[in-house]
Amino acid sequence: MNVPTRKSVAAGPARHRMLGIYLNDHLAGAASGTALARRMVKEHHASAYGNDLEKLATEIAQDRRALAGLLRDLDLPVRRYKRGLARLAERIGRMKPNGRLLRRSGLAVLVELEALRLGVQGKASLWRALLPVSALEPRLDADRLEQLLRQAEQQIRTLDSLHARAVVQVFRLHPRTTEHTAS
């Protein structure tokens, strides 16, 4: 992996500004992901997904706070309008047609798990991107970034497992059918 040198990275104020934009974009996405995860916990708390979703929602909220802490540590302002727009987008996403007029379809859980996975994958990419930056920015703790990356990778595995279980339930597949198609 090529690690940037001081000469190859935008210097000083420009790098700091770009980092602020990048982190604020991810913070907005984290706000949306946190809201989605919390809503999923409320809707599925009594289901077979409940415990895993509750753990994920807690971790996703903690990761959002860790990201907000990075902005503070780097003396970067939080752009609240981005967070507001992201939450609005999450709410608009709830209004997708689902083949039912007044209630949720079984497909909603699949789409929501996929949306969460995309968010967590983006978060993993964030931590991965910040690792080489930490060589130039002493206020970024590489060990903490590695820990956050490992946690995101575990969250992806959990979401993949939940998704596989939901596919079986939503499409009423026999577990042997999914084993056959997975190999």
PDB file of C-alpha atoms in Angstrom:
ATOM      1  CA  MET A   1       0.000   0.000   0.000  1.00  0.00           C
ATOM      2  CA  ASN A   2       1.355   3.403  -0.904  1.00  0.00           C
ATOM      3  CA  VAL A   3       1.495   5.667   2.107  1.00  0.00           C
ATOM      4  CA  PRO A   4       1.521   9.341   1.167  1.00  0.00           C
ATOM      5  CA  THR A   5       4.517  11.415   2.067  1.00  0.00           C
ATOM      6  CA  ARG A   6       4.338  14.990   3.300  1.00  0.00           C
ATOM      7  CA  LYS A   7       5.093  16.277  -0.210  1.00  0.00           C
ATOM      8  CA  SER A   8       2.383  14.195  -1.922  1.00  0.00           C
ATOM      9  CA  VAL A   9      -0.479  15.286   0.340  1.00  0.00           C
ATOM     10  CA  ALA A  10      -2.173  18.659   0.246  1.00  0.00           C
ATOM     11  CA  ALA A  11      -0.229  20.742   2.727  1.00  0.00           C
ATOM     12  CA  GLY A  12      -1.388  22.264   5.998  1.00  0.00           C
ATOM     13  CA  PRO A  13      -4.598  24.289   5.763  1.00  0.00           C
ATOM     14  CA  ALA A  14      -5.776  22.671   2.504  1.00  0.00           C
ATOM     15  CA  ARG A  15      -5.387  19.150   3.942  1.00  0.00           C
ATOM     16  CA  HIS A  16      -7.115  20.236   7.160  1.00  0.00           C
ATOM     17  CA  ARG A  17     -10.047  21.714   5.188  1.00  0.00           C
ATOM     18  CA  MET A  18     -10.403  18.612   3.009  1.00  0.00           C
ATOM     19  CA  LEU A  19     -10.273  16.404   6.084  1.00  0.00           C
ATOM     20  CA  GLY A  20     -13.057  18.491   7.635  1.00  0.00           C
ATOM     21  CA  ILE A  21     -15.261  18.069   4.573  1.00  0.00           C
ATOM     22  CA  TYR A  22     -14.572  14.322   4.427  1.00  0.00           C
ATOM     23  CA  LEU A  23     -15.239  13.736   8.114  1.00  0.00           C
ATOM     24  CA  ASN A  24     -18.404  15.862   8.075  1.00  0.00           C
ATOM     25  CA  ASP A  25     -19.742  13.889   5.103  1.00  0.00           C
ATOM     26  CA  HIS A  26     -19.174  10.678   7.038  1.00  0.00           C
ATOM     27  CA  LEU A  27     -20.675  12.182  10.196  1.00  0.00           C
ATOM     28  CA  ALA A  28     -23.833  12.989   8.233  1.00  0.00           C
ATOM     29  CA  GLY A  29     -23.986   9.408   6.986  1.00  0.00           C
ATOM     30  CA  ALA A  30     -23.391   8.158  10.521  1.00  0.00           C
ATOM     31  CA  ALA A  31     -26.361  10.193  11.775  1.00  0.00           C
ATOM     32  CA  SER A  32     -28.562   8.618   9.126  1.00  0.00           C
ATOM     33  CA  GLY A  33     -27.233   5.122   9.867  1.00  0.00           C
ATOM     34  CA  THR A  34     -27.728   5.598  13.602  1.00  0.00           C
ATOM     35  CA  ALA A  35     -31.347   6.657  13.049  1.00  0.00           C
ATOM     36  CA  LEU A  36     -31.997   3.675  10.766  1.00  0.00           C
ATOM     37  CA  ALA A  37     -30.409   1.227  13.219  1.00  0.00           C
ATOM     38  CA  ARG A  38     -32.452   2.595  16.127  1.00  0.00           C
ATOM     39  CA  ARG A  39     -35.664   2.396  14.106  1.00  0.00           C
ATOM     40  CA  MET A  40     -34.890  -1.185  13.123  1.00  0.00           C
ATOM     41  CA  VAL A  41     -34.373  -2.097  16.788  1.00  0.00           C
ATOM     42  CA  LYS A  42     -37.816  -0.683  17.632  1.00  0.00           C
ATOM     43  CA  GLU A  43     -39.477  -2.564  14.783  1.00  0.00           C
ATOM     44  CA  HIS A  44     -37.688  -5.892  15.260  1.00  0.00           C
ATOM     45  CA  HIS A  45     -36.932  -6.012  18.998  1.00  0.00           C
ATOM     46  CA  ALA A  46     -39.165  -9.047  19.531  1.00  0.00           C
ATOM     47  CA  SER A  47     -37.913 -10.866  16.426  1.00  0.00           C
ATOM     48  CA  ALA A  48     -35.023 -13.254  15.923  1.00  0.00           C
ATOM     49  CA  TYR A  49     -33.011 -10.233  14.744  1.00  0.00           C
ATOM     50  CA  GLY A  50     -33.631  -8.159  17.879  1.00  0.00           C
ATOM     51  CA  ASN A  51     -30.498  -8.880  19.922  1.00  0.00           C
ATOM     52  CA  ASP A  52     -28.108  -8.544  16.989  1.00  0.00           C
ATOM     53  CA  LEU A  53     -29.780  -5.329  15.845  1.00  0.00           C
ATOM     54  CA  GLU A  54     -29.651  -3.862  19.337  1.00  0.00           C
ATOM     55  CA  LYS A  55     -25.920  -4.585  19.604  1.00  0.00           C
ATOM     56  CA  LEU A  56     -25.336  -3.130  16.128  1.00  0.00           C
ATOM     57  CA  ALA A  57     -27.343   0.003  16.907  1.00  0.00           C
ATOM     58  CA  THR A  58     -25.319   0.565  20.081  1.00  0.00           C
ATOM     59  CA  GLU A  59     -22.021   0.126  18.235  1.00  0.00           C
ATOM     60  CA  ILE A  60     -23.095   2.322  15.318  1.00  0.00           C
ATOM     61  CA  ALA A  61     -24.036   5.103  17.762  1.00  0.00           C
ATOM     62  CA  GLN A  62     -20.678   4.687  19.547  1.00  0.00           C
ATOM     63  CA  ASP A  63     -18.853   4.888  16.209  1.00  0.00           C
ATOM     64  CA  ARG A  64     -20.741   8.096  15.363  1.00  0.00           C
ATOM     65  CA  ARG A  65     -19.624   9.564  18.696  1.00  0.00           C
ATOM     66  CA  ALA A  66     -16.036   8.450  17.984  1.00  0.00           C
ATOM     67  CA  LEU A  67     -16.187  10.243  14.643  1.00  0.00           C
ATOM     68  CA  ALA A  68     -17.587  13.397  16.278  1.00  0.00           C
ATOM     69  CA  GLY A  69     -14.718  13.125  18.766  1.00  0.00           C
ATOM     70  CA  LEU A  70     -12.219  13.046  15.903  1.00  0.00           C
ATOM     71  CA  LEU A  71     -13.654  16.286  14.564  1.00  0.00           C
ATOM     72  CA  ARG A  72     -13.243  17.846  18.022  1.00  0.00           C
ATOM     73  CA  ASP A  73      -9.709  16.484  18.424  1.00  0.00           C
ATOM     74  CA  LEU A  74      -8.764  17.944  15.054  1.00  0.00           C
ATOM     75  CA  ASP A  75     -10.423  21.302  15.839  1.00  0.00           C
ATOM     76  CA  LEU A  76     -12.770  20.885  12.888  1.00  0.00           C
ATOM     77  CA  PRO A  77     -16.278  22.386  12.940  1.00  0.00           C
ATOM     78  CA  VAL A  78     -19.304  20.100  12.694  1.00  0.00           C
ATOM     79  CA  ARG A  79     -21.489  21.042   9.736  1.00  0.00           C
ATOM     80  CA  ARG A  80     -24.923  20.448  11.230  1.00  0.00           C
ATOM     81  CA  TYR A  81     -26.780  21.140   7.978  1.00  0.00           C
ATOM     82  CA  LYS A  82     -25.195  18.007   6.464  1.00  0.00           C
ATOM     83  CA  ARG A  83     -26.454  15.897   9.352  1.00  0.00           C
ATOM     84  CA  GLY A  84     -29.939  17.367   8.930  1.00  0.00           C
ATOM     85  CA  LEU A  85     -29.955  16.608   5.217  1.00  0.00           C
ATOM     86  CA  ALA A  86     -28.809  13.034   5.842  1.00  0.00           C
ATOM     87  CA  ARG A  87     -31.566  12.449   8.400  1.00  0.00           C
ATOM     88  CA  LEU A  88     -34.110  13.878   5.975  1.00  0.00           C
ATOM     89  CA  ALA A  89     -32.852  11.494   3.281  1.00  0.00           C
ATOM     90  CA  GLU A  90     -33.224   8.566   5.702  1.00  0.00           C
ATOM     91  CA  ARG A  91     -36.836   9.572   6.413  1.00  0.00           C
ATOM     92  CA  ILE A  92     -37.618   9.966   2.709  1.00  0.00           C
ATOM     93  CA  GLY A  93     -36.146   6.510   2.130  1.00  0.00           C
ATOM     94  CA  ARG A  94     -38.895   5.072   4.334  1.00  0.00           C
ATOM     95  CA  MET A  95     -41.513   6.122   1.781  1.00  0.00           C
ATOM     96  CA  LYS A  96     -40.382   3.731  -0.937  1.00  0.00           C
ATOM     97  CA  PRO A  97     -43.133   1.711  -2.653  1.00  0.00           C
ATOM     98  CA  ASN A  98     -43.224  -1.793  -1.231  1.00  0.00           C
ATOM     99  CA  GLY A  99     -46.223  -3.433  -2.833  1.00  0.00           C
ATOM    100  CA  ARG A 100     -48.443  -2.708   0.181  1.00  0.00           C
ATOM    101  CA  LEU A 101     -50.538   0.352   0.794  1.00  0.00           C
ATOM    102  CA  LEU A 102     -50.682   0.765   4.576  1.00  0.00           C
ATOM    103  CA  ARG A 103     -48.119  -1.546   6.121  1.00  0.00           C
ATOM    104  CA  ARG A 104     -44.571  -2.646   5.666  1.00  0.00           C
ATOM    105  CA  SER A 105     -43.747  -5.568   3.423  1.00  0.00           C
ATOM    106  CA  GLY A 106     -41.334  -8.292   4.407  1.00  0.00           C
ATOM    107  CA  LEU A 107     -38.914  -6.817   1.895  1.00  0.00           C
ATOM    108  CA  ALA A 108     -38.335  -3.796   4.134  1.00  0.00           C
ATOM    109  CA  VAL A 109     -36.029  -5.731   6.439  1.00  0.00           C
ATOM    110  CA  LEU A 110     -33.859  -6.811   3.493  1.00  0.00           C
ATOM    111  CA  VAL A 111     -33.580  -3.296   2.082  1.00  0.00           C
ATOM    112  CA  GLU A 112     -32.854  -1.827   5.521  1.00  0.00           C
ATOM    113  CA  LEU A 113     -30.171  -4.431   6.267  1.00  0.00           C
ATOM    114  CA  GLU A 114     -28.606  -3.681   2.891  1.00  0.00           C
ATOM    115  CA  ALA A 115     -28.674   0.058   3.613  1.00  0.00           C
ATOM    116  CA  LEU A 116     -27.040  -0.502   6.995  1.00  0.00           C
ATOM    117  CA  ARG A 117     -24.385  -2.695   5.396  1.00  0.00           C
ATOM    118  CA  LEU A 118     -23.583  -0.010   2.840  1.00  0.00           C
ATOM    119  CA  GLY A 119     -23.232   2.512   5.658  1.00  0.00           C
ATOM    120  CA  VAL A 120     -20.978   0.251   7.697  1.00  0.00           C
ATOM    121  CA  GLN A 121     -18.894  -0.529   4.622  1.00  0.00           C
ATOM    122  CA  GLY A 122     -18.493   3.216   4.064  1.00  0.00           C
ATOM    123  CA  LYS A 123     -17.474   3.624   7.691  1.00  0.00           C
ATOM    124  CA  ALA A 124     -14.863   0.868   7.295  1.00  0.00           C
ATOM    125  CA  SER A 125     -13.525   2.722   4.250  1.00  0.00           C
ATOM    126  CA  LEU A 126     -13.317   5.893   6.348  1.00  0.00           C
ATOM    127  CA  TRP A 127     -11.227   4.219   9.064  1.00  0.00           C
ATOM    128  CA  ARG A 128      -9.059   2.598   6.381  1.00  0.00           C
ATOM    129  CA  ALA A 129      -8.529   5.985   4.671  1.00  0.00           C
ATOM    130  CA  LEU A 130      -7.594   7.682   7.933  1.00  0.00           C
ATOM    131  CA  LEU A 131      -4.881   5.157   8.786  1.00  0.00           C
ATOM    132  CA  PRO A 132      -2.268   6.588   6.380  1.00  0.00           C
ATOM    133  CA  VAL A 133      -3.369  10.125   7.290  1.00  0.00           C
ATOM    134  CA  SER A 134      -2.556   9.309  10.923  1.00  0.00           C
ATOM    135  CA  ALA A 135       1.127   9.134   9.922  1.00  0.00           C
ATOM    136  CA  LEU A 136       0.907  12.863   9.106  1.00  0.00           C
ATOM    137  CA  GLU A 137      -1.601  13.898  11.763  1.00  0.00           C
ATOM    138  CA  PRO A 138      -0.515  13.069  15.336  1.00  0.00           C
ATOM    139  CA  ARG A 139      -4.005  13.754  16.708  1.00  0.00           C
ATOM    140  CA  LEU A 140      -5.275  10.669  14.855  1.00  0.00           C
ATOM    141  CA  ASP A 141      -4.585   7.533  16.903  1.00  0.00           C
ATOM    142  CA  ALA A 142      -3.698   4.709  14.483  1.00  0.00           C
ATOM    143  CA  ASP A 143      -4.371   2.024  17.102  1.00  0.00           C
ATOM    144  CA  ARG A 144      -7.860   3.394  17.726  1.00  0.00           C
ATOM    145  CA  LEU A 145      -8.516   3.588  13.970  1.00  0.00           C
ATOM    146  CA  GLU A 146      -7.442  -0.061  13.605  1.00  0.00           C
ATOM    147  CA  GLN A 147      -9.823  -1.009  16.426  1.00  0.00           C
ATOM    148  CA  LEU A 148     -12.691   0.885  14.783  1.00  0.00           C
ATOM    149  CA  LEU A 149     -11.905  -0.798  11.459  1.00  0.00           C
ATOM    150  CA  ARG A 150     -11.951  -4.280  13.030  1.00  0.00           C
ATOM    151  CA  GLN A 151     -15.281  -3.477  14.682  1.00  0.00           C
ATOM    152  CA  ALA A 152     -16.765  -2.288  11.374  1.00  0.00           C
ATOM    153  CA  GLU A 153     -15.600  -5.490   9.689  1.00  0.00           C
ATOM    154  CA  GLN A 154     -17.333  -7.515  12.435  1.00  0.00           C
ATOM    155  CA  GLN A 155     -20.488  -5.437  11.960  1.00  0.00           C
ATOM    156  CA  ILE A 156     -20.420  -6.280   8.244  1.00  0.00           C
ATOM    157  CA  ARG A 157     -20.206  -9.994   9.070  1.00  0.00           C
ATOM    158  CA  THR A 158     -23.155  -9.655  11.464  1.00  0.00           C
ATOM    159  CA  LEU A 159     -25.207  -7.790   8.862  1.00  0.00           C
ATOM    160  CA  ASP A 160     -24.389 -10.423   6.238  1.00  0.00           C
ATOM    161  CA  SER A 161     -25.597 -13.135   8.621  1.00  0.00           C
ATOM    162  CA  LEU A 162     -28.798 -11.227   9.422  1.00  0.00           C
ATOM    163  CA  HIS A 163     -29.391 -10.651   5.717  1.00  0.00           C
ATOM    164  CA  ALA A 164     -28.973 -14.345   4.891  1.00  0.00           C
ATOM    165  CA  ARG A 165     -31.462 -15.255   7.622  1.00  0.00           C
ATOM    166  CA  ALA A 166     -33.913 -12.604   6.409  1.00  0.00           C
ATOM    167  CA  VAL A 167     -33.732 -13.900   2.823  1.00  0.00           C
ATOM    168  CA  VAL A 168     -34.765 -17.347   4.063  1.00  0.00           C
ATOM    169  CA  GLN A 169     -37.649 -15.864   6.039  1.00  0.00           C
ATOM    170  CA  VAL A 170     -38.879 -13.299   3.495  1.00  0.00           C
ATOM    171  CA  PHE A 171     -38.822 -15.652   0.529  1.00  0.00           C
ATOM    172  CA  ARG A 172     -39.842 -18.653   2.654  1.00  0.00           C
ATOM    173  CA  LEU A 173     -36.892 -20.703   1.536  1.00  0.00           C
ATOM    174  CA  HIS A 174     -35.949 -23.996   3.026  1.00  0.00           C
ATOM    175  CA  PRO A 175     -32.530 -23.666   4.745  1.00  0.00           C
ATOM    176  CA  ARG A 176     -31.133 -26.440   2.498  1.00  0.00           C
ATOM    177  CA  THR A 177     -31.939 -24.296  -0.563  1.00  0.00           C
ATOM    178  CA  THR A 178     -29.756 -21.481   0.717  1.00  0.00           C
ATOM    179  CA  GLU A 179     -26.917 -23.861   1.585  1.00  0.00           C
ATOM    180  CA  HIS A 180     -26.986 -25.215  -1.962  1.00  0.00           C
ATOM    181  CA  THR A 181     -26.930 -21.783  -3.619  1.00  0.00           C
ATOM    182  CA  ALA A 182     -24.175 -20.529  -1.299  1.00  0.00           C
ATOM    183  CA  SER A 183     -21.728 -23.237  -2.417  1.00  0.00           C
TER     184      SER A 183
END
